[in-house]
XYZ file of N, CA and C in Angstrom:
867
model
N -17.691 4.339 -2.795
C -16.643 3.602 -3.491
C -17.233 2.970 -4.754
N -16.437 3.006 -5.823
C -16.931 2.508 -7.102
C -16.028 1.399 -7.640
N -16.666 0.465 -8.327
C -15.912 -0.558 -9.037
C -15.481 -0.006 -10.386
N -14.372 -0.516 -10.916
C -13.962 -0.090 -12.263
C -14.714 -0.849 -13.344
N -15.366 -1.948 -12.987
C -16.114 -2.723 -13.976
C -17.582 -2.310 -13.963
N -18.178 -2.243 -15.139
C -19.581 -1.861 -15.228
C -20.107 -2.027 -16.636
N -21.426 -1.992 -16.776
C -22.061 -2.130 -18.087
C -23.414 -1.436 -18.046
N -23.767 -0.797 -19.174
C -25.095 -0.192 -19.310
C -25.366 0.067 -20.782
N -26.633 0.052 -21.158
C -27.012 0.366 -22.544
C -28.360 1.074 -22.529
N -28.595 1.870 -23.569
C -29.831 2.643 -23.640
C -30.126 2.978 -25.106
N -31.418 2.927 -25.437
C -31.860 3.291 -26.784
C -32.921 4.377 -26.674
N -32.759 5.421 -27.472
C -33.742 6.499 -27.523
C -33.887 6.936 -28.967
N -35.065 6.726 -29.525
C -35.259 7.062 -30.927
C -34.356 6.217 -31.813
N -33.557 6.872 -32.638
C -32.662 6.155 -33.557
C -31.274 5.933 -32.965
N -31.075 6.397 -31.723
C -29.732 6.339 -31.116
C -29.669 5.207 -30.090
N -28.646 4.376 -30.235
C -28.411 3.299 -29.273
C -26.984 3.429 -28.744
N -26.847 3.475 -27.416
C -25.533 3.600 -26.776
C -25.305 2.436 -25.821
N -24.075 1.957 -25.820
C -23.686 0.887 -24.893
C -22.296 1.215 -24.352
N -22.122 1.051 -23.046
C -20.834 1.336 -22.426
C -20.469 0.190 -21.490
N -19.217 -0.241 -21.565
C -18.729 -1.276 -20.654
C -17.297 -0.947 -20.273
N -16.895 -1.380 -19.083
C -15.548 -1.061 -18.610
C -14.958 -2.241 -17.850
N -13.630 -2.303 -17.879
C -12.884 -3.304 -17.121
C -11.740 -2.591 -16.400
N -11.009 -3.334 -15.599
C -9.938 -2.744 -14.793
C -8.800 -2.194 -15.651
N -8.241 -1.080 -15.206
C -7.062 -0.494 -15.857
C -6.423 0.476 -14.876
N -5.109 0.570 -14.931
C -4.411 1.461 -13.990
C -4.771 2.923 -14.207
N -5.095 3.280 -15.469
C -5.386 4.672 -15.798
C -6.742 4.761 -16.500
N -7.100 5.962 -16.949
C -8.337 6.176 -17.693
C -8.063 5.972 -19.176
N -8.743 4.998 -19.777
C -8.535 4.664 -21.188
C -9.904 4.490 -21.834
N -10.231 5.391 -22.766
C -11.564 5.399 -23.386
C -11.455 5.174 -24.893
N -12.252 4.228 -25.397
C -12.311 3.966 -26.844
C -13.752 4.129 -27.319
N -13.924 4.918 -28.378
C -15.248 5.154 -28.952
C -15.395 4.348 -30.235
N -16.543 3.690 -30.387
C -16.835 2.896 -31.580
C -18.163 3.390 -32.156
N -18.145 3.842 -33.401
C -19.373 4.329 -33.989
C -19.139 4.875 -35.384
N -20.161 5.448 -36.008
C -20.021 6.037 -37.347
C -18.912 7.088 -37.361
N -18.108 7.064 -38.391
C -16.962 7.971 -38.465
C -17.389 9.433 -38.406
N -18.483 9.751 -39.106
C -18.931 11.147 -39.133
C -19.398 11.631 -37.766
N -19.815 10.700 -36.917
C -20.290 11.061 -35.590
C -19.142 11.449 -34.655
N -17.918 11.191 -35.092
C -16.761 11.483 -34.255
C -16.505 12.985 -34.098
N -17.322 13.809 -34.744
C -17.218 15.258 -34.515
C -17.578 15.592 -33.062
N -18.268 14.654 -32.415
C -18.652 14.839 -31.008
C -17.646 14.200 -30.061
N -16.553 13.686 -30.603
C -15.560 12.940 -29.822
C -15.115 13.696 -28.568
N -14.702 14.938 -28.721
C -14.167 15.709 -27.599
C -15.194 15.892 -26.498
N -16.424 16.205 -26.880
C -17.473 16.440 -25.881
C -17.848 15.150 -25.153
N -17.859 14.047 -25.912
C -18.186 12.749 -25.295
C -17.124 12.385 -24.274
N -15.858 12.522 -24.666
C -14.747 12.175 -23.771
C -14.740 13.044 -22.518
N -15.043 14.320 -22.696
C -15.054 15.232 -21.550
C -16.152 14.858 -20.555
N -17.330 14.527 -21.064
C -18.452 14.177 -20.183
C -18.168 12.885 -19.421
N -17.634 11.873 -20.113
C -17.331 10.602 -19.452
C -16.147 10.764 -18.502
N -15.157 11.557 -18.927
C -13.974 11.786 -18.101
C -14.281 12.503 -16.795
N -15.350 13.298 -16.787
C -15.758 13.985 -15.557
C -16.332 13.009 -14.533
N -16.767 11.846 -15.026
C -17.412 10.859 -14.158
C -16.477 9.713 -13.777
N -15.649 9.290 -14.716
C -14.801 8.115 -14.524
C -13.343 8.543 -14.401
N -12.669 8.071 -13.369
C -11.272 8.442 -13.136
C -10.286 7.366 -13.593
N -10.687 6.104 -13.444
C -9.807 4.992 -13.843
C -10.633 3.884 -14.483
N -10.008 3.128 -15.383
C -10.689 2.011 -16.022
C -10.534 2.059 -17.525
N -10.692 0.896 -18.160
C -10.633 0.789 -19.616
C -12.069 0.689 -20.127
N -12.512 1.718 -20.863
C -13.907 1.818 -21.282
C -14.064 1.692 -22.793
N -15.124 1.008 -23.207
C -15.534 0.954 -24.606
C -16.948 1.513 -24.695
N -17.111 2.493 -25.582
C -18.425 3.093 -25.805
C -18.836 2.803 -27.244
N -19.982 2.126 -27.417
C -20.469 1.750 -28.740
C -21.673 2.624 -29.092
N -21.583 3.286 -30.248
C -22.639 4.190 -30.701
C -23.224 3.628 -31.995
N -24.529 3.410 -31.998
C -25.197 2.908 -33.188
C -26.408 3.763 -33.505
N -26.628 3.963 -34.808
C -27.848 4.605 -35.258
C -28.814 3.507 -35.673
N -30.109 3.780 -35.635
C -31.109 2.753 -35.870
C -30.929 2.081 -37.224
N -30.561 2.857 -38.240
C -30.403 2.272 -39.571
C -29.246 1.271 -39.616
N -28.231 1.488 -38.760
C -27.106 0.565 -38.716
C -27.532 -0.761 -38.115
N -28.456 -0.726 -37.166
C -28.892 -1.938 -36.489
C -29.865 -2.740 -37.350
N -30.689 -2.043 -38.134
C -31.698 -2.738 -38.921
C -31.214 -3.071 -40.315
N -30.232 -2.307 -40.792
C -29.730 -2.536 -42.147
C -30.671 -1.966 -43.203
N -31.606 -1.097 -42.812
C -32.598 -0.552 -43.739
C -32.111 0.748 -44.355
N -32.928 1.265 -45.284
C -32.666 2.553 -45.931
C -31.322 2.580 -46.657
N -30.973 1.476 -47.338
C -29.712 1.428 -48.069
C -29.872 2.118 -49.425
N -28.909 2.952 -49.777
C -28.917 3.656 -51.059
C -27.574 3.467 -51.747
N -27.586 3.548 -53.078
C -26.358 3.408 -53.847
C -25.576 4.713 -53.786
N -24.323 4.611 -53.425
C -23.425 5.767 -53.396
C -22.775 5.859 -54.769
N -23.305 6.726 -55.640
C -22.856 6.797 -57.027
C -21.374 7.162 -57.138
N -20.926 8.060 -56.298
C -19.524 8.472 -56.340
C -18.606 7.299 -56.037
N -18.961 6.541 -55.034
C -18.159 5.376 -54.648
C -18.230 4.295 -55.733
N -19.417 4.123 -56.325
C -19.597 3.104 -57.367
C -18.757 3.427 -58.599
N -18.760 4.701 -59.032
C -17.974 5.104 -60.198
C -16.476 4.932 -59.944
N -16.042 5.283 -58.740
C -14.621 5.140 -58.402
C -14.213 3.668 -58.414
N -15.092 2.808 -57.920
C -14.799 1.372 -57.899
C -14.752 0.824 -59.320
N -15.663 1.310 -60.194
C -15.692 0.856 -61.591
C -14.401 1.238 -62.306
N -13.924 2.455 -62.081
C -12.668 2.892 -62.702
C -11.497 2.014 -62.264
N -11.437 1.714 -60.972
C -10.370 0.841 -60.467
C -10.477 -0.557 -61.050
N -11.707 -1.014 -61.233
C -11.947 -2.354 -61.762
C -11.475 -2.452 -63.212
N -11.808 -1.431 -64.020
C -11.399 -1.399 -65.433
C -9.878 -1.328 -65.553
N -9.258 -0.500 -64.718
C -7.801 -0.351 -64.759
C -7.106 -1.658 -64.373
N -7.639 -2.348 -63.373
C -7.061 -3.610 -62.928
C -7.142 -4.658 -64.038
N -8.298 -4.710 -64.703
C -8.482 -5.667 -65.796
C -7.527 -5.366 -66.946
N -7.324 -4.079 -67.221
C -6.410 -3.681 -68.299
C -4.960 -4.017 -67.960
N -4.551 -3.716 -66.732
C -3.169 -3.980 -66.317
C -2.850 -5.470 -66.315
N -3.830 -6.265 -65.921
C -3.604 -7.712 -65.843
C -4.020 -8.451 -67.112
N -4.514 -7.641 -68.126
C -4.951 -8.219 -69.400
C -6.005 -9.308 -69.182
N -7.027 -8.936 -68.427
C -8.114 -9.858 -68.132
C -9.397 -9.386 -68.791
N -10.264 -10.359 -69.118
C -11.582 -10.030 -69.654
C -12.469 -9.554 -68.520
N -13.117 -8.436 -68.708
C -13.983 -7.906 -67.663
C -15.433 -8.133 -68.068
N -16.106 -9.056 -67.381
C -17.499 -9.377 -67.671
C -18.363 -9.133 -66.433
N -19.607 -8.906 -66.695
C -20.579 -8.706 -65.597
C -20.096 -7.631 -64.626
N -19.704 -6.484 -65.191
C -19.185 -5.398 -64.358
C -20.206 -4.944 -63.313
N -21.461 -4.842 -63.746
C -22.494 -4.366 -62.829
C -22.644 -5.306 -61.641
N -22.588 -6.605 -61.908
C -22.716 -7.591 -60.840
C -21.574 -7.463 -59.837
N -20.369 -7.241 -60.352
C -19.203 -7.089 -59.477
C -19.319 -5.830 -58.609
N -19.798 -4.759 -59.237
C -19.930 -3.497 -58.501
C -20.947 -3.634 -57.377
N -22.066 -4.286 -57.677
C -23.129 -4.430 -56.683
C -22.738 -5.353 -55.535
N -21.764 -6.233 -55.785
C -21.287 -7.126 -54.727
C -20.333 -6.411 -53.774
N -19.824 -5.241 -54.191
C -18.888 -4.489 -53.363
C -19.682 -3.653 -52.374
N -19.684 -4.064 -51.123
C -20.543 -3.466 -50.109
C -20.341 -1.979 -49.904
N -19.128 -1.486 -50.132
C -18.827 -0.077 -49.849
C -19.568 0.885 -50.754
N -20.151 0.384 -51.882
C -20.868 1.295 -52.782
C -22.265 1.591 -52.248
N -22.660 0.920 -51.168
C -23.952 1.185 -50.555
C -23.766 1.957 -49.265
N -24.654 2.884 -49.039
C -24.599 3.678 -47.829
C -26.026 3.984 -47.408
N -26.281 3.897 -46.107
C -27.642 4.164 -45.647
C -27.974 5.635 -45.821
N -29.218 5.900 -46.061
C -29.654 7.275 -46.252
C -29.375 8.111 -45.012
N -29.593 7.506 -43.843
C -29.361 8.239 -42.598
C -27.894 8.513 -42.391
N -27.024 7.534 -42.778
C -25.599 7.689 -42.543
C -25.007 8.811 -43.390
N -25.593 9.008 -44.611
C -25.083 10.076 -45.465
C -25.288 11.439 -44.828
N -26.281 11.501 -43.925
C -26.563 12.794 -43.297
C -26.088 12.852 -41.850
N -25.300 11.850 -41.452
C -24.881 11.785 -40.048
C -24.106 13.020 -39.635
N -23.209 13.484 -40.482
C -22.367 14.615 -40.120
C -23.196 15.862 -39.853
N -24.164 16.108 -40.758
C -25.006 17.288 -40.556
C -25.892 17.098 -39.326
N -26.317 15.848 -39.080
C -27.113 15.574 -37.882
C -26.298 15.849 -36.623
N -25.054 15.342 -36.640
C -24.218 15.432 -35.446
C -23.922 16.865 -35.052
N -23.900 17.750 -36.036
C -23.604 19.148 -35.741
C -24.870 19.957 -35.457
N -26.036 19.361 -35.640
C -27.271 20.095 -35.393
C -27.574 20.120 -33.897
N -28.171 21.206 -33.455
C -28.483 21.368 -32.031
C -29.478 20.313 -31.566
N -30.456 19.975 -32.424
C -31.475 18.998 -32.042
C -30.861 17.615 -31.839
N -29.996 17.203 -32.798
C -29.383 15.872 -32.688
C -28.476 15.801 -31.454
N -27.660 16.840 -31.238
C -26.753 16.844 -30.093
C -27.534 16.759 -28.785
N -28.658 17.461 -28.739
C -29.482 17.431 -27.535
C -29.999 16.019 -27.271
N -30.497 15.368 -28.334
C -31.004 14.007 -28.195
C -29.887 13.027 -27.851
N -28.741 13.188 -28.507
C -27.617 12.273 -28.293
C -27.126 12.343 -26.844
N -26.905 13.550 -26.355
C -26.378 13.687 -24.999
C -27.427 13.362 -23.933
N -28.684 13.403 -24.325
C -29.735 12.946 -23.424
C -29.600 11.436 -23.214
N -29.368 10.713 -24.319
C -29.159 9.264 -24.224
C -27.880 8.972 -23.445
N -26.816 9.724 -23.725
C -25.543 9.513 -23.044
C -25.688 9.730 -21.534
N -26.412 10.781 -21.158
C -26.626 11.045 -19.725
C -27.365 9.891 -19.049
N -28.346 9.338 -19.743
C -29.126 8.241 -19.171
C -28.286 6.969 -19.035
N -27.491 6.660 -20.057
C -26.680 5.447 -20.004
C -25.569 5.591 -18.964
N -25.032 6.798 -18.815
C -24.005 7.033 -17.795
C -24.591 6.945 -16.389
N -25.838 7.352 -16.241
C -26.506 7.238 -14.939
C -26.644 5.773 -14.537
N -27.065 4.942 -15.495
C -27.188 3.503 -15.229
C -25.815 2.871 -14.999
N -24.843 3.316 -15.768
C -23.469 2.807 -15.658
C -22.892 3.124 -14.279
N -23.144 4.347 -13.819
C -22.655 4.776 -12.508
C -23.331 3.982 -11.393
N -24.618 3.730 -11.536
C -25.352 2.959 -10.526
C -24.806 1.537 -10.436
N -24.466 0.960 -11.587
C -23.901 -0.393 -11.609
C -22.537 -0.427 -10.938
N -21.717 0.574 -11.206
C -20.385 0.622 -10.597
C -20.478 0.823 -9.083
N -21.435 1.628 -8.639
C -21.624 1.838 -7.201
C -22.116 0.565 -6.516
N -23.009 -0.172 -7.203
C -23.522 -1.422 -6.644
C -22.383 -2.429 -6.473
N -21.555 -2.575 -7.518
C -20.427 -3.501 -7.431
C -19.404 -3.014 -6.400
N -19.231 -1.692 -6.338
C -18.287 -1.128 -5.371
C -18.707 -1.391 -3.943
N -20.015 -1.324 -3.693
C -20.525 -1.602 -2.351
C -20.244 -3.047 -1.947
N -20.447 -3.967 -2.879
C -20.186 -5.385 -2.607
C -18.694 -5.626 -2.356
N -17.861 -4.946 -3.149
C -16.411 -5.064 -2.958
C -16.006 -4.528 -1.588
N -16.598 -3.407 -1.201
C -16.283 -2.799 0.084
C -16.610 -3.719 1.248
N -17.752 -4.380 1.160
C -18.157 -5.304 2.230
C -17.190 -6.482 2.330
N -16.774 -6.985 1.168
C -15.839 -8.112 1.164
C -14.479 -7.702 1.722
N -14.028 -6.512 1.345
C -12.734 -6.026 1.837
C -12.761 -5.775 3.339
N -13.862 -5.246 3.838
C -13.981 -5.011 5.287
C -13.905 -6.330 6.048
N -14.560 -7.362 5.511
C -14.524 -8.683 6.158
C -13.100 -9.235 6.179
N -12.372 -9.036 5.084
C -10.981 -9.503 5.019
C -10.091 -8.741 5.991
N -10.324 -7.440 6.119
C -9.528 -6.627 7.038
C -9.813 -6.986 8.500
N -11.063 -7.311 8.808
C -11.405 -7.768 10.161
C -10.685 -9.084 10.453
N -10.645 -9.963 9.459
C -9.940 -11.234 9.617
C -8.442 -11.000 9.816
N -7.902 -10.033 9.076
C -6.482 -9.711 9.217
C -6.187 -9.100 10.583
N -7.117 -8.304 11.091
C -6.945 -7.716 12.430
C -6.901 -8.809 13.499
N -7.692 -9.858 13.320
C -7.654 -10.991 14.252
C -6.286 -11.669 14.230
N -5.714 -11.771 13.035
C -4.366 -12.341 12.907
C -3.356 -11.443 13.615
N -3.504 -10.128 13.419
C -2.586 -9.179 14.054
C -2.663 -9.268 15.580
N -3.875 -9.417 16.097
C -4.060 -9.535 17.553
C -3.381 -10.799 18.088
N -3.468 -11.874 17.342
C -2.804 -13.119 17.744
C -1.283 -12.955 17.719
N -0.788 -12.259 16.702
C 0.653 -12.000 16.614
C 1.130 -11.162 17.793
N 0.313 -10.184 18.166
C 0.652 -9.333 19.304
C 0.746 -10.155 20.588
N -0.187 -11.087 20.761
C -0.175 -11.950 21.931
C 1.024 -12.891 21.923
N 1.322 -13.452 20.757
C 2.460 -14.371 20.631
C 3.787 -13.645 20.837
N 3.832 -12.381 20.414
C 5.074 -11.608 20.546
C 5.458 -11.397 22.007
N 4.465 -11.331 22.884
C 4.749 -11.139 24.316
C 5.458 -12.353 24.914
N 5.096 -13.528 24.432
C 5.688 -14.763 24.958
C 6.940 -15.185 24.204
N 7.216 -14.508 23.068
C 8.329 -14.947 22.228
C 9.694 -14.892 22.922
N 10.022 -13.834 23.702
C 11.333 -13.816 24.382
C 11.535 -15.028 25.301
N 10.487 -15.412 26.037
C 10.594 -16.570 26.914
C 10.790 -17.848 26.092
N 10.071 -17.919 24.976
C 10.200 -19.086 24.097
C 11.611 -19.183 23.530
N 12.164 -18.015 23.164
C 13.508 -17.972 22.601
C 14.545 -18.370 23.656
N 14.356 -17.870 24.862
C 15.287 -18.200 25.948
C 15.247 -19.700 26.259
N 14.061 -20.277 26.269
C 13.919 -21.706 26.552
C 14.636 -22.547 25.501
N 14.547 -22.108 24.216
C 15.226 -22.838 23.149
C 16.743 -22.833 23.349
N 17.255 -21.671 23.717
C 18.703 -21.556 23.923
C 19.149 -22.392 25.118
N 18.354 -22.348 26.203
C 18.685 -23.137 27.394
C 18.706 -24.636 27.078
N 17.760 -25.061 26.232
C 17.716 -26.476 25.844
C 18.972 -26.870 25.069
N 19.423 -25.972 24.224
C 20.628 -26.266 23.444
C 21.866 -26.299 24.340
N 21.867 -25.428 25.367
C 23.028 -25.352 26.256
C 23.158 -26.597 27.148
N 22.029 -27.255 27.352
C 22.057 -28.437 28.215
C 22.912 -29.565 27.639
N 23.072 -29.550 26.305
C 23.869 -30.617 25.677
C 25.359 -30.284 25.690
N 25.671 -29.054 26.121
C 27.082 -28.684 26.204
C 27.654 -29.179 27.539
N 28.841 -29.694 27.489
C 29.473 -30.195 28.717
C 30.357 -29.150 29.362
N 30.837 -28.207 28.541
C 31.724 -27.194 29.096
C 30.933 -26.102 29.817
N 31.655 -25.414 30.694
C 31.015 -24.319 31.414
C 30.837 -23.119 30.481
N 29.873 -22.267 30.807
C 29.670 -21.063 30.001
C 29.460 -19.880 30.926
N 29.733 -18.718 30.388
C 29.613 -17.467 31.141
C 28.149 -17.009 31.104
N 27.473 -16.991 32.229
C 26.058 -16.614 32.289
C 25.842 -15.166 31.872
N 26.768 -14.279 32.270
C 26.639 -12.874 31.874
C 26.723 -12.724 30.363
N 27.675 -13.435 29.769
C 27.828 -13.386 28.310
C 26.585 -13.954 27.616
N 26.049 -15.015 28.204
C 24.832 -15.621 27.656
C 23.682 -14.630 27.694
N 23.553 -13.931 28.806
C 22.470 -12.945 28.934
C 22.602 -11.827 27.905
N 23.823 -11.375 27.644
C 24.070 -10.326 26.656
C 23.672 -10.793 25.246
N 24.105 -12.009 24.913
C 23.789 -12.564 23.594
C 22.287 -12.777 23.437
N 21.657 -13.204 24.532
C 20.217 -13.429 24.488
C 19.456 -12.127 24.268
N 19.873 -11.065 24.956
C 19.230 -9.759 24.785
C 19.394 -9.234 23.363
N 20.581 -9.447 22.795
C 20.845 -9.008 21.421
C 19.954 -9.759 20.440
N 19.829 -11.060 20.664
C 18.999 -11.886 19.778
C 17.527 -11.506 19.882
N 17.076 -11.252 21.116
C 15.677 -10.850 21.317
C 15.406 -9.503 20.642
N 16.373 -8.585 20.743
C 16.221 -7.260 20.126
C 16.096 -7.374 18.604
N 16.920 -8.231 18.012
C 16.876 -8.419 16.556
C 15.564 -9.079 16.124
N 14.967 -9.848 17.011
C 13.738 -10.583 16.683
C 12.477 -9.845 17.114
N 12.630 -8.639 17.624
C 11.478 -7.877 18.123
C 10.546 -7.496 16.969
N 9.274 -7.820 17.076
C 8.304 -7.550 16.006
C 7.208 -6.577 16.456
N 7.430 -5.914 17.588
C 6.406 -5.015 18.125
C 6.124 -3.843 17.184
N 7.169 -3.249 16.612
C 6.973 -2.097 15.719
C 6.167 -2.481 14.489
N 6.478 -3.647 13.918
C 5.743 -4.111 12.732
C 4.273 -4.358 13.055
N 4.018 -4.885 14.245
C 2.634 -5.146 14.657
C 1.862 -3.840 14.844
N 2.529 -2.819 15.399
C 1.893 -1.503 15.577
C 1.571 -0.880 14.215
N 2.551 -0.940 13.290
C 2.325 -0.378 11.958
C 1.234 -1.142 11.214
N 1.205 -2.444 11.402
C 0.172 -3.268 10.766
C -1.214 -2.829 11.232
N -1.335 -2.556 12.523
C -2.616 -2.094 13.077
C -3.030 -0.761 12.464
N -2.084 0.160 12.314
C -2.387 1.475 11.747
C -2.782 1.378 10.277
N -2.119 0.487 9.539
C -2.459 0.303 8.121
C -3.869 -0.273 7.964
N -4.237 -1.200 8.831
C -5.580 -1.782 8.778
C -6.628 -0.702 9.057
N -6.373 0.144 10.059
C -7.294 1.240 10.391
C -7.421 2.216 9.219
N -6.293 2.506 8.556
C -6.314 3.427 7.416
C -7.130 2.850 6.262
N -7.003 1.546 6.027
C -7.767 0.894 4.956
C -9.268 0.946 5.248
N -9.650 0.673 6.481
C -11.066 0.711 6.852
C -11.641 2.115 6.699
N -10.829 3.117 7.004
C -11.267 4.507 6.843
C -11.470 4.846 5.366
N -10.548 4.386 4.529
C -10.665 4.641 3.093
C -11.906 3.972 2.506
N -12.229 2.799 2.994
C -13.396 2.077 2.487
C -14.697 2.802 2.795
N -14.664 3.666 3.788
C -15.856 4.448 4.145
C -15.937 5.754 3.368
N -14.904 6.039 2.570
C -14.872 7.288 1.816
C -15.621 7.135 0.488
N -16.414 8.151 0.096
C -17.142 8.076 -1.177
C -16.251 8.375 -2.382
N -15.056 8.892 -2.142
C -14.160 9.268 -3.227
C -13.448 8.052 -3.812
N -12.876 8.245 -5.006
C -12.110 7.177 -5.654
C -10.806 6.961 -4.893
N -10.623 5.776 -4.311
C -9.472 5.523 -3.447
C -8.722 4.245 -3.825
N -8.912 3.753 -5.031
C -8.290 2.501 -5.437
C -6.777 2.504 -5.347
N -6.156 3.598 -5.778
C -4.689 3.682 -5.762
C -4.155 3.685 -4.331
N -4.833 4.396 -3.432
C -4.392 4.444 -2.037
C -4.537 3.079 -1.377
N -5.646 2.394 -1.666
C -5.846 1.062 -1.097
C -4.798 0.083 -1.618
N -4.441 0.242 -2.875
C -3.401 -0.611 -3.456
C -2.063 -0.375 -2.743
N -1.773 0.890 -2.441
C -0.546 1.226 -1.715
C -0.552 0.585 -0.321
N -1.673 0.720 0.392
C -1.748 0.153 1.747
C -1.688 -1.370 1.727
N -2.233 -1.974 0.680
C -2.160 -3.432 0.564
C -0.702 -3.885 0.468
N 0.102 -3.110 -0.260
C 1.534 -3.414 -0.353
C 2.217 -3.246 1.006
N 1.820 -2.214 1.744
C 2.404 -1.982 3.064
C 1.996 -3.080 4.059
N 0.773 -3.533 3.963
C 0.324 -4.631 4.818
C 1.191 -5.868 4.601
N 1.425 -6.156 3.335
C 2.245 -7.331 3.010
C 3.679 -7.152 3.510
N 4.203 -5.932 3.370
C 5.574 -5.653 3.798
C 5.750 -5.919 5.302
N 4.797 -5.439 6.106
C 4.901 -5.609 7.560
C 4.797 -7.079 7.960
N 3.829 -7.778 7.389
C 3.649 -9.193 7.718
C 4.859 -10.007 7.268
N 5.388 -9.671 6.105
C 6.557 -10.391 5.598
C 7.781 -10.167 6.501
N 7.936 -8.941 6.991
C 9.048 -8.634 7.904
C 8.916 -9.407 9.213
N 7.695 -9.502 9.714
C 7.449 -10.273 10.944
C 7.886 -11.726 10.744
N 7.529 -12.268 9.578
C 7.896 -13.647 9.287
C 9.389 -13.863 9.188
N 10.103 -12.881 8.629
C 11.552 -13.016 8.468
C 12.297 -12.838 9.795
N 11.705 -12.104 10.731
C 12.349 -11.857 12.021
C 12.171 -13.006 13.017
N 11.045 -13.668 12.931
C 10.702 -14.656 13.961
C 10.998 -16.087 13.511
N 11.412 -16.905 14.471
C 11.612 -18.332 14.213
C 10.567 -19.174 14.930
N 9.569 -18.493 15.501
C 8.501 -19.192 16.213
C 7.569 -19.873 15.217
N 7.266 -21.134 15.461
C 6.364 -21.887 14.582
C 4.966 -21.279 14.595
N 4.489 -20.902 15.772
C 3.144 -20.332 15.893
C 3.043 -18.988 15.164
N 4.084 -18.168 15.319
C 4.088 -16.874 14.629
C 4.151 -17.083 13.118
N 4.951 -18.041 12.674
C 5.052 -18.339 11.246
C 3.706 -18.780 10.679
N 2.964 -19.556 11.426
C 1.641 -20.006 10.984
C 0.694 -18.821 10.798
N 0.728 -17.889 11.756
C -0.128 -16.704 11.650
C 0.312 -15.806 10.497
N 1.621 -15.735 10.275
C 2.145 -14.940 9.157
C 1.645 -15.500 7.824
N 1.663 -16.811 7.668
C 1.181 -17.441 6.439
C -0.309 -17.174 6.239
N -1.061 -17.225 7.342
C -2.496 -16.910 7.276
C -2.695 -15.455 6.854
N -1.913 -14.560 7.462
C -2.008 -13.133 7.129
C -1.679 -12.859 5.676
N -0.653 -13.506 5.148
C -0.267 -13.315 3.739
C -1.385 -13.759 2.796
N -2.044 -14.857 3.160
C -3.157 -15.354 2.341
C -4.300 -14.339 2.293
N -4.596 -13.734 3.428
C -5.659 -12.716 3.490
C -5.275 -11.489 2.670
N -4.032 -11.050 2.823
C -3.571 -9.848 2.112
C -3.581 -10.060 0.600
N -3.257 -11.257 0.163
C -3.299 -11.559 -1.270
C -4.718 -11.408 -1.817
N -5.709 -11.833 -1.042
C -7.108 -11.651 -1.444
C -7.464 -10.164 -1.487
N -6.952 -9.422 -0.500
C -7.196 -7.970 -0.465
C -6.596 -7.298 -1.696
N -5.383 -7.663 -2.036
C -4.697 -7.063 -3.194
C -5.458 -7.342 -4.486
N -6.012 -8.535 -4.614
C -6.768 -8.877 -5.817
C -8.045 -8.047 -5.925
N -8.749 -7.892 -4.802
C -10.009 -7.144 -4.826
C -9.781 -5.643 -5.019
N -8.692 -5.142 -4.455
C -8.387 -3.711 -4.577
C -8.197 -3.312 -6.043
N -7.724 -4.249 -6.868
C -7.520 -3.956 -8.294
C -8.805 -3.613 -9.016
N -9.941 -3.951 -8.401
C -11.248 -3.678 -9.035
C -11.829 -2.312 -8.665
N -11.178 -1.623 -7.735
C -11.729 -0.359 -7.223
C -11.160 0.829 -7.986
N -12.022 1.768 -8.321
C -11.595 2.955 -9.089
C -10.589 3.771 -8.287
């Protein structure tokens, strides 16, 4: 089982990669890096997509020159284009244009790193691609290990919550056996304040109908099966976040129905306890891929 949250980074030569992810219902990948390097976009997405099924991921790609700020060169084409725009603006607005060179040099876009100018040719070269995907494989390996570590911790916590919920279910099962007698006693107590005679046969019929409407045995059986299914899923190595989310909803549905059917104070107390546990389960399940 894997968590949807994770982080890893790796540097090899001039290439630095960082990947982080948070919870998301679907697979959502965003790449951040030099524009020319995006020629590898499809291959990067395919490799990550083969590993990650759900989650919102950000992948940051940096070249060494971007991190150090070194090897800056003047981009003459960009500088000339900026100068033309500057002259035209001054003419249109009838302004004096002084210290043109100073203004041009202050415009950051006229500078480009020597390495960045060759990024596109690098990205398409077999040697660069080999080095790049070597770094990507290493960072994904660390990323996967982190997600598995967090997933293991989540699994242990969820199992503990499910064991606690099973204890609640067992108590409900025990209380359900005594509930008909409790219900009958309540009705008998109310009848004692009546002075008129009543038909015992009619009373028995009404009591049976009321007990039938308040029967929670089926919900308790289904609750037990859902808990068993969740524990089985937690032992599976496959991505099961969506299935666990579905079962968490079913767990809540059964417990909620039990609460709506019963008027027993003891059963209501256990139902409230069960709902609290299920809410914790639902929150943790959102972190699983």
